[in-house]
Coordinates of C-alpha atoms and ligand atoms in Angstrom, one line a residue:
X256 CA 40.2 39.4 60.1
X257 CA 38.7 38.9 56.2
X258 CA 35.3 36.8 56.8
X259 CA 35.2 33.9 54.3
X260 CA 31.6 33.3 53.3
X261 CA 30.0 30.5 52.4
X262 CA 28.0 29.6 49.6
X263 CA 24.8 30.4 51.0
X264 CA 26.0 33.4 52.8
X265 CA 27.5 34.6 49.1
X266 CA 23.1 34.0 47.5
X267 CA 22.0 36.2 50.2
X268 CA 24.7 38.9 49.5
X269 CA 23.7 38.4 46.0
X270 CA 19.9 39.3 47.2
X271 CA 20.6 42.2 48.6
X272 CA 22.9 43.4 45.8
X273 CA 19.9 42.7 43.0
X274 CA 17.8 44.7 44.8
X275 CA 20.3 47.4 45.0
X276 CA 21.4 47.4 41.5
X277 CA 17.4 46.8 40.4
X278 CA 16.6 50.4 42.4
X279 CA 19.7 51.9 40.3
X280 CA 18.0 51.0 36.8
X281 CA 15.2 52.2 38.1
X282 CA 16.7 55.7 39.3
X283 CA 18.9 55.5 36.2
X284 CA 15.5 55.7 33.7
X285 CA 13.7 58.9 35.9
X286 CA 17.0 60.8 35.2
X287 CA 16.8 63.9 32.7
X288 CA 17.7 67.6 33.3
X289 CA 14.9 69.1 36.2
X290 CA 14.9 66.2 38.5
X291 CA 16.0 66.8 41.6
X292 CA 18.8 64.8 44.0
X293 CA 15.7 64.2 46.6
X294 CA 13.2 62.7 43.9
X295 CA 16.1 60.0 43.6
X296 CA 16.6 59.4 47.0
X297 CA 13.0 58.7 47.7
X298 CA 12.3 56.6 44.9
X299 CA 15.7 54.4 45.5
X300 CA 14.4 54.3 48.8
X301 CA 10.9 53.0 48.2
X302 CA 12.0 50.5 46.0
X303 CA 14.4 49.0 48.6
X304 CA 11.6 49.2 51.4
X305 CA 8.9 47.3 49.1
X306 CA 11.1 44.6 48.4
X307 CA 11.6 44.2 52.3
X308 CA 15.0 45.3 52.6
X309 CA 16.6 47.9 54.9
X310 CA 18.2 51.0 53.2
X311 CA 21.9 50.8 54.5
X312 CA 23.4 54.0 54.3
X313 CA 20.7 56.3 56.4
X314 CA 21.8 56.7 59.7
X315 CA 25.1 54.4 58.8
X316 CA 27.7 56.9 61.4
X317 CA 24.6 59.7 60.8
X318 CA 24.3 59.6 56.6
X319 CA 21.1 61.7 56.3
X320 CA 19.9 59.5 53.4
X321 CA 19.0 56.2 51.2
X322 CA 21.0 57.1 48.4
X323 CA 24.3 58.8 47.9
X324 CA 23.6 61.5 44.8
X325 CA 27.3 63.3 43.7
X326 CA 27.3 65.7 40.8
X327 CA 30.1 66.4 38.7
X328 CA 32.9 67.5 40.9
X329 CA 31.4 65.7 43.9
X330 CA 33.1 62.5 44.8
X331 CA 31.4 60.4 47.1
X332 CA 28.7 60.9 49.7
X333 CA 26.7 64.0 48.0
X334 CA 23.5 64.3 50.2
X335 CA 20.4 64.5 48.1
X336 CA 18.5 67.4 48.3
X337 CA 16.6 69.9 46.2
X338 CA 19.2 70.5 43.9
X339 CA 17.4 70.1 40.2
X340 CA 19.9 68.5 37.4
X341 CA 20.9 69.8 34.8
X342 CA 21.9 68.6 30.8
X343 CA 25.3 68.0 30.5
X344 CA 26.0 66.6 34.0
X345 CA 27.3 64.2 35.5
X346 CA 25.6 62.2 38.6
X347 CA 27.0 59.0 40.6
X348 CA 24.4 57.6 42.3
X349 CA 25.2 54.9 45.6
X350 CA 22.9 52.8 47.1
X351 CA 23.4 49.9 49.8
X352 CA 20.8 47.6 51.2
X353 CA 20.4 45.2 54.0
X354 CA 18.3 41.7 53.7
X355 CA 18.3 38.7 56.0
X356 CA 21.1 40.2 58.0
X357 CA 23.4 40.9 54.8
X358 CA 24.4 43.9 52.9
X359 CA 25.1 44.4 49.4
X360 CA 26.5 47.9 47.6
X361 CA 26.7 49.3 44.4
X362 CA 27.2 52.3 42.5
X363 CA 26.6 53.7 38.7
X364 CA 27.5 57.2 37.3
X365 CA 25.6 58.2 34.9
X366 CA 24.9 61.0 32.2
X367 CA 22.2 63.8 32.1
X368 CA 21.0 64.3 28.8
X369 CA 23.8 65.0 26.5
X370 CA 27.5 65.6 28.3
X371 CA 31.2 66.6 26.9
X372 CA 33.6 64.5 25.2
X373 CA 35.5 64.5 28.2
X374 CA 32.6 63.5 30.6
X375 CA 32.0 60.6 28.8
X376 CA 35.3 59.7 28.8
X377 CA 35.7 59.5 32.3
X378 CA 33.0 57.5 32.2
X379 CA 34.0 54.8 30.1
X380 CA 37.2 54.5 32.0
X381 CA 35.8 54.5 35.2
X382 CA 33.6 51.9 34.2
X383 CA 36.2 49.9 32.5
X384 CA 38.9 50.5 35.5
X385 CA 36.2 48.6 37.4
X386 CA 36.1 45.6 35.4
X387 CA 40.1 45.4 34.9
X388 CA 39.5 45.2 38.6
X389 CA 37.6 42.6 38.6
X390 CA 39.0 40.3 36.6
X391 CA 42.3 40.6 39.0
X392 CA 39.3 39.2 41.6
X393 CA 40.9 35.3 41.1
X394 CA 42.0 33.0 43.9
X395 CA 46.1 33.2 44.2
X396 CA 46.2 36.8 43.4
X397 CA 46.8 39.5 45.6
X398 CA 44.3 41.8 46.6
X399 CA 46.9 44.6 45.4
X400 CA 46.7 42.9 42.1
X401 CA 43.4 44.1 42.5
X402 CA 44.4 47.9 43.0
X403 CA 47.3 48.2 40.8
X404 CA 44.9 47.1 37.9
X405 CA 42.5 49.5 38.7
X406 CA 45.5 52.6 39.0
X407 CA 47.0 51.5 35.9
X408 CA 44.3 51.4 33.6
X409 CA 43.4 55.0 34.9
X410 CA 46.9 56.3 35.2
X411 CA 47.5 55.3 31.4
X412 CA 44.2 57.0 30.2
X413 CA 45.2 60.4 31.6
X414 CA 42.8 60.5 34.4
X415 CA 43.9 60.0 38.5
X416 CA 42.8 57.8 41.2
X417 CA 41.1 58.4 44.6
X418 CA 43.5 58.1 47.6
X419 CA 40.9 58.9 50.7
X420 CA 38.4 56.8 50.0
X421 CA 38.6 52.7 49.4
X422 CA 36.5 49.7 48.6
X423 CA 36.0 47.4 51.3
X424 CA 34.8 43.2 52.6
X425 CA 31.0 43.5 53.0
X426 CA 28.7 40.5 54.3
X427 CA 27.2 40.7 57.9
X428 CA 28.9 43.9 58.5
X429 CA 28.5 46.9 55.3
X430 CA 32.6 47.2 56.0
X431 CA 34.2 44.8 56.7
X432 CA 37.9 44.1 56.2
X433 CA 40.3 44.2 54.0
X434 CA 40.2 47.6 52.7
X435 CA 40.6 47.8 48.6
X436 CA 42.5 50.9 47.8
X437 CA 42.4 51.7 44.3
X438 CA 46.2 52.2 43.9
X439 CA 48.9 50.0 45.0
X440 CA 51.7 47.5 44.1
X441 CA 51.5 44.5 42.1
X442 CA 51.5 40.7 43.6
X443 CA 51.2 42.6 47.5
X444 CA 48.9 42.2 50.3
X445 CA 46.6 39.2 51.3
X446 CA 46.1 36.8 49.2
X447 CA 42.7 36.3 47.5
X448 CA 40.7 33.2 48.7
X449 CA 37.5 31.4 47.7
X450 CA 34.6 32.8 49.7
X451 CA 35.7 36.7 49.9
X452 CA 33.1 39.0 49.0
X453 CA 34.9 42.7 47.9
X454 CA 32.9 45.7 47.2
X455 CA 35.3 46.8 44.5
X456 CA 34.6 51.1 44.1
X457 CA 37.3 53.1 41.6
X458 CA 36.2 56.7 41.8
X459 CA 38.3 58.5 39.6
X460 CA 39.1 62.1 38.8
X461 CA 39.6 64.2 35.4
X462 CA 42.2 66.4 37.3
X463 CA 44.4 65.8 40.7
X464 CA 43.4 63.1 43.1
X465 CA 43.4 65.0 46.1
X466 CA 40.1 65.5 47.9
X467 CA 38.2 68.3 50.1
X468 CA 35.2 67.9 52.3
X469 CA 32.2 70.2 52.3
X470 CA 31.1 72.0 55.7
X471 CA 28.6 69.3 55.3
X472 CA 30.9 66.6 57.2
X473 CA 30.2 64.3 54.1
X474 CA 30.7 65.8 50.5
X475 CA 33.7 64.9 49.1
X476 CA 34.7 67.0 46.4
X477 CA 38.0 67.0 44.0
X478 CA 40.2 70.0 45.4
X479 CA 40.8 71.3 41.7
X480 CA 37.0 71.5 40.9
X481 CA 37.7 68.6 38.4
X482 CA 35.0 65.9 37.3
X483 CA 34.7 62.7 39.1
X484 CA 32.8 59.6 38.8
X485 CA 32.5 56.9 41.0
X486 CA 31.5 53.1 40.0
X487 CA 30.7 49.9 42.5
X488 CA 30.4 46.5 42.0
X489 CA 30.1 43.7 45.0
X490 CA 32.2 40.8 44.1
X491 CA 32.5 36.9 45.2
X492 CA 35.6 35.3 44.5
X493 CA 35.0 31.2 43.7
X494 CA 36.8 28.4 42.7
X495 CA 34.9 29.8 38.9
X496 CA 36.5 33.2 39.0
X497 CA 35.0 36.5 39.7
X498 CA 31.0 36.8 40.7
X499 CA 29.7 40.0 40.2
X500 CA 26.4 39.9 42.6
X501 CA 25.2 43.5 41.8
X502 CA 25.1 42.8 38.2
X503 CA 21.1 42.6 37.7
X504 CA 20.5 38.5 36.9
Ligands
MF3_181 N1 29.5 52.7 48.9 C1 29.9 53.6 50.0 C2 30.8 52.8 51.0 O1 30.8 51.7 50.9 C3 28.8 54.3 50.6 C4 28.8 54.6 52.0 S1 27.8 55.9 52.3 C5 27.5 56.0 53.9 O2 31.5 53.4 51.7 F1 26.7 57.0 54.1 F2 27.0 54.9 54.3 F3 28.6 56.2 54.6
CO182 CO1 31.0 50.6 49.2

């Protein structure tokens, strides 16, 4: 069942999201070649702690940590530790919170210090696969409309998309149906109505989509050794089009 929310539950999604997306500037700003995966974790979470929130991801099904940190080849759900970063990589950083008894989520990848031609590609298409996503985000449409945006756009620029991992409903629960693969077929699947809040989350690779998990139980890595990045917004659809909560207000 896809929980419609109101307007009052969408402002308190939207809380919880500008306090997510508000620790990610902040994260964004420390990051430069020495810094390590667990400096970011623990300032992420501090900030979400003094604003009064509840980090969402630690000891979500036994995630060790605040903040998801992936570098370069890593996926999704990299575990910070003391790993030190170095110029020329590549880090997605994903953080979730909890406020009032809703979550929000979001997710940035970013650059340390100067990275390749190719590096920043992928991470200008990721970033605009997102947003092609997005706008797909309309009452009437499908929530495949949604997907087959986000493959296209990737597809045509020479990159691939993410099978094993999809976006998701979030509200009272952090996942929540429907699930929002990033591939898929044109005017299929539910349609999109006023009151659904989507955490929309491309993560797309420089090589093959397939996927391989560390010995970790959480890493996932590309199985080619290829770059990924990984982008998240938390959307409301309305009778005015596409809200993006987690972008900072
Ligand atoms: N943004 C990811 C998701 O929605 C992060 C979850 S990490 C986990 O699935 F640790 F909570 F699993
Ligand atoms: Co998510």
């Amino acid at each position: 069942m896809i929980v419609l929310k109101s307007r009052y539950e969408i402002e308190q999604v939207r809380k919880s999201c500008q306090i997510v997306a508000s620790a990610l500037e902040a994260v964004k700003k420390v990051i430069e070649p020495g810094i390590t995966c667990q400096e970011l974790n623990d300032l992420a979470e501090k900030l979400i702690v003094q604003e009064g929130a509840i980090p969402a991801f630690k000891g979500y099904r036994g995630y060790p940590a605040a903040l998801c940190t992936s570098v370069n080849e890593q996926i999704v759900h990299g575990i910070p530790d003391g790993r030190r970063l170095e110029e020329g990589d590549i880090i997605s950083l994903d953080l979730g919170a909890r406020l009032n008894g809703f979550f929000g989520d979001c997710a940035i990848t970013v650059p340390v210090g100067n990275i390749s031609g190719e590096a920043e590609r992928l991470l200008k298409i990721t970033e605009a696969s997102l947003y092609q996503g997005i706008q797909q985000a309309v009452v009437g449409n499908r929530l495949f409309d949604i997907s087959h945006a986000v493959q296209s756009w990737v597809e045509k620029n020479g990159f691939s998309v993410v099978r094993d991992f999809v976006g998701h409903g979030i509200g009272r629960e952090l996942h929540e149906e429907p699930q929002v693969p990033n591939f898929g077929s044109p005017h299929q699947g539910p349609r999109l109505q006023e009151g659904m809040v989507l955490a929309l989350e491309p993560m797309v690779n420089a090589g093959s989509f397939k996927v391989k998990i560390l010995a970790d139980g959480w890493t996932a890595v590309t199985a080619d050794g290829s770059l990924s990045a990984h982008v998240e917004h938390t959307v409301a659809i309305t009778s005015n089009g596409p809200e993006i909560l987690s972008r900072l207000c």
